Amino acid sequence: MLRARVTLDGDFFVGEVDPRLFGGFAEHLGRCIYGGLYEPGHPSADEDGFRTDVLELVRELDMPVMRYPGGNFVSGYNWEDGVGPPEQRPRRLDLAWKSLETNRFGTDEFVAWCRKAGSEPMIAVNLGTRGPDAARSLLEYCNHRGGSAWSDLRRANGHPEPYGVKLWCLGNEMDGPWQMGHKTASEYGRVACEAAKLMKLTDPRIELVVCGSSGRGMPTFGAWETEVLDHAFDHVDYVSIHTYYGNADDDTPAFLSKPDEMGDFIEEVVACADSVAARRRSSRRIMLSFDEWNVWFHSHGGHKEIPDWSVAPPIVEDDYTVEDALVVGGMLITLLNHCDRVKIACLAQVVNVIAPIMTVTGGPAWRQTIFHPFAQASRFGRGSVLRQVVESPRYDARGRPGVPCLKSACVLEPATGGLTVFALNRCLQEELELTVELRALGNLRVAEWLTLRHDDLKAVNTRERPDNVAPQAAEGASVAGGTLTAVLQPASWNVLRLSQAG
Ligand code: AHR
């Protein structure tokens, strides 16, 4: 049997987990909004037209922050189209996704939905086809108390209290040639800086996310971050980072190594941000907002039969497998282990569009495979992440030699002294005996062990079989002499919960 060993010390931490690490993302794309969050006439719809079956599942994911309205969509969006009497709102061509946007759901509906979902809104402004002026108007509409044109419009629309939206994104993926209003780093850096200044003058309590690269593979990656931050460093709080992984070549060992690449990516963006700080002799640290991350490849190139300019077309809908859930679990572990610099992360997206929740329009909603590791990490991954010394057998993956079979994160809940060990066995054939040395962590005992695995790595959940892939209770883990021992099944995601024994 393979063996891996983790050593922990109760005094050695990576950092505190910001709860916003478990955020989500809702874009006007496909059936995310219409048929996902919002579907008046659906049997579960509430008085606002929100699907309560979806709301319940989102609450189960417990996403403290929700990014909106895009994504690529935001770079052509006129936010004014989405407020005011619904019957007077214009229908517009959404050039990002070649869809027809009815604007029936807009900023006011989104904020109302967030209140019900238990999420803090994180709103992106359009720095593609628009600029600083529209950005500061939207902020004034949302956050100013009243007595100005835009805040009085909000009040006239039936919302007397300011929304107090704290988190704002300065555009989306502005380095991408596909983006409406795509810019060079110097063009974007200037616009982002000026938008940031106007927005912080409008409401100094807000926090701002400036666009980093849309992916590590972009030719401008690295140079983009440093040039943009050279312009905007003093006015922004976070730099964004996005990644999606896939298994188009059906190479599962390589796919399972992707969460390690995500860790490299984070460390590179941190290095870029800190290099800008160093040149300025600044002790200020720009934190990271990983505001798009997920597995995405099943639906690539698969929308040819859907006519352009449809309303809420069923596009970008991935049916997630067990191995996708393992990769999402690994990505969550990467985020936890970088919680000292990644303060916000948004699983992209929340419903139907590359999402943990799937619905049938007019029909039921269910949990996709990736729902489970996210829900567990969101529930048990809040607290202090401990430093680990990991000894693990390794395997060579295509493009990445020496991948540790074990990927793990250990989170201490300071109030109770409880410890959660998230552990992924990436070996496809063999069991992995995991031992965790629990130094200076009190008298822990195993309270619960949940595992996610399936004989078929391509198994999915469907409308007919919504619980085909779900976590199961496992047995056989124990603590003796300050050492936790558990034998992890091949290709399995594990959540070992330890509590203080009296
Ligand atoms: O999440 C889907 C899309 O992926 C977003 O609109 C865009 O920002 C990214 O490229």
Coordinates of C-alpha atoms and ligand atoms in Angstrom, one line a residue, residues 25 27-29 67 69-74 96-97 172-173 178-179 214 242 244 291-294 296 316 347-349 353-354, ligand 1:
F25 CA -20.6 34.0 -9.8
E27 CA -23.6 36.0 -15.2
H28 CA -26.2 37.0 -17.8
L29 CA -25.2 33.9 -19.8
R67 CA -20.2 38.2 -8.5
P69 CA -23.5 40.5 -14.0
G70 CA -20.4 39.1 -15.8
G71 CA -18.1 37.9 -17.1
N72 CA -17.9 38.8 -20.8
F73 CA -21.5 40.1 -20.7
V74 CA -20.6 43.1 -18.5
A96 CA -20.7 38.4 -25.7
W97 CA -22.9 35.3 -26.0
N172 CA -13.7 41.8 -16.8
E173 CA -10.8 40.0 -18.5
W178 CA -12.6 38.4 -27.3
Q179 CA -13.6 41.1 -24.8
S214 CA -7.8 36.1 -18.0
H242 CA -9.1 33.3 -13.5
Y244 CA -10.6 26.8 -15.9
D291 CA -13.1 35.5 -9.1
E292 CA -13.5 32.8 -11.8
W293 CA -12.4 29.2 -11.3
N294 CA -13.8 25.8 -12.2
W296 CA -14.9 23.8 -18.0
V316 CA -22.1 26.5 -21.5
L347 CA -16.8 29.4 -8.4
A348 CA -17.9 30.1 -11.9
Q349 CA -20.7 29.9 -12.1
V353 CA -23.7 27.6 -16.7
I354 CA -20.7 25.5 -15.7
Ligands
AHR1 O1 -17.6 32.1 -16.9 C1 -17.7 32.1 -18.3 C2 -16.8 33.2 -19.0 O2 -15.4 32.8 -18.8 C3 -16.9 34.6 -18.4 O3 -17.9 35.3 -19.0 C4 -15.5 35.1 -18.8 O4 -15.1 36.1 -17.9 C5 -14.6 34.0 -18.8 O5 -13.8 33.9 -20.0

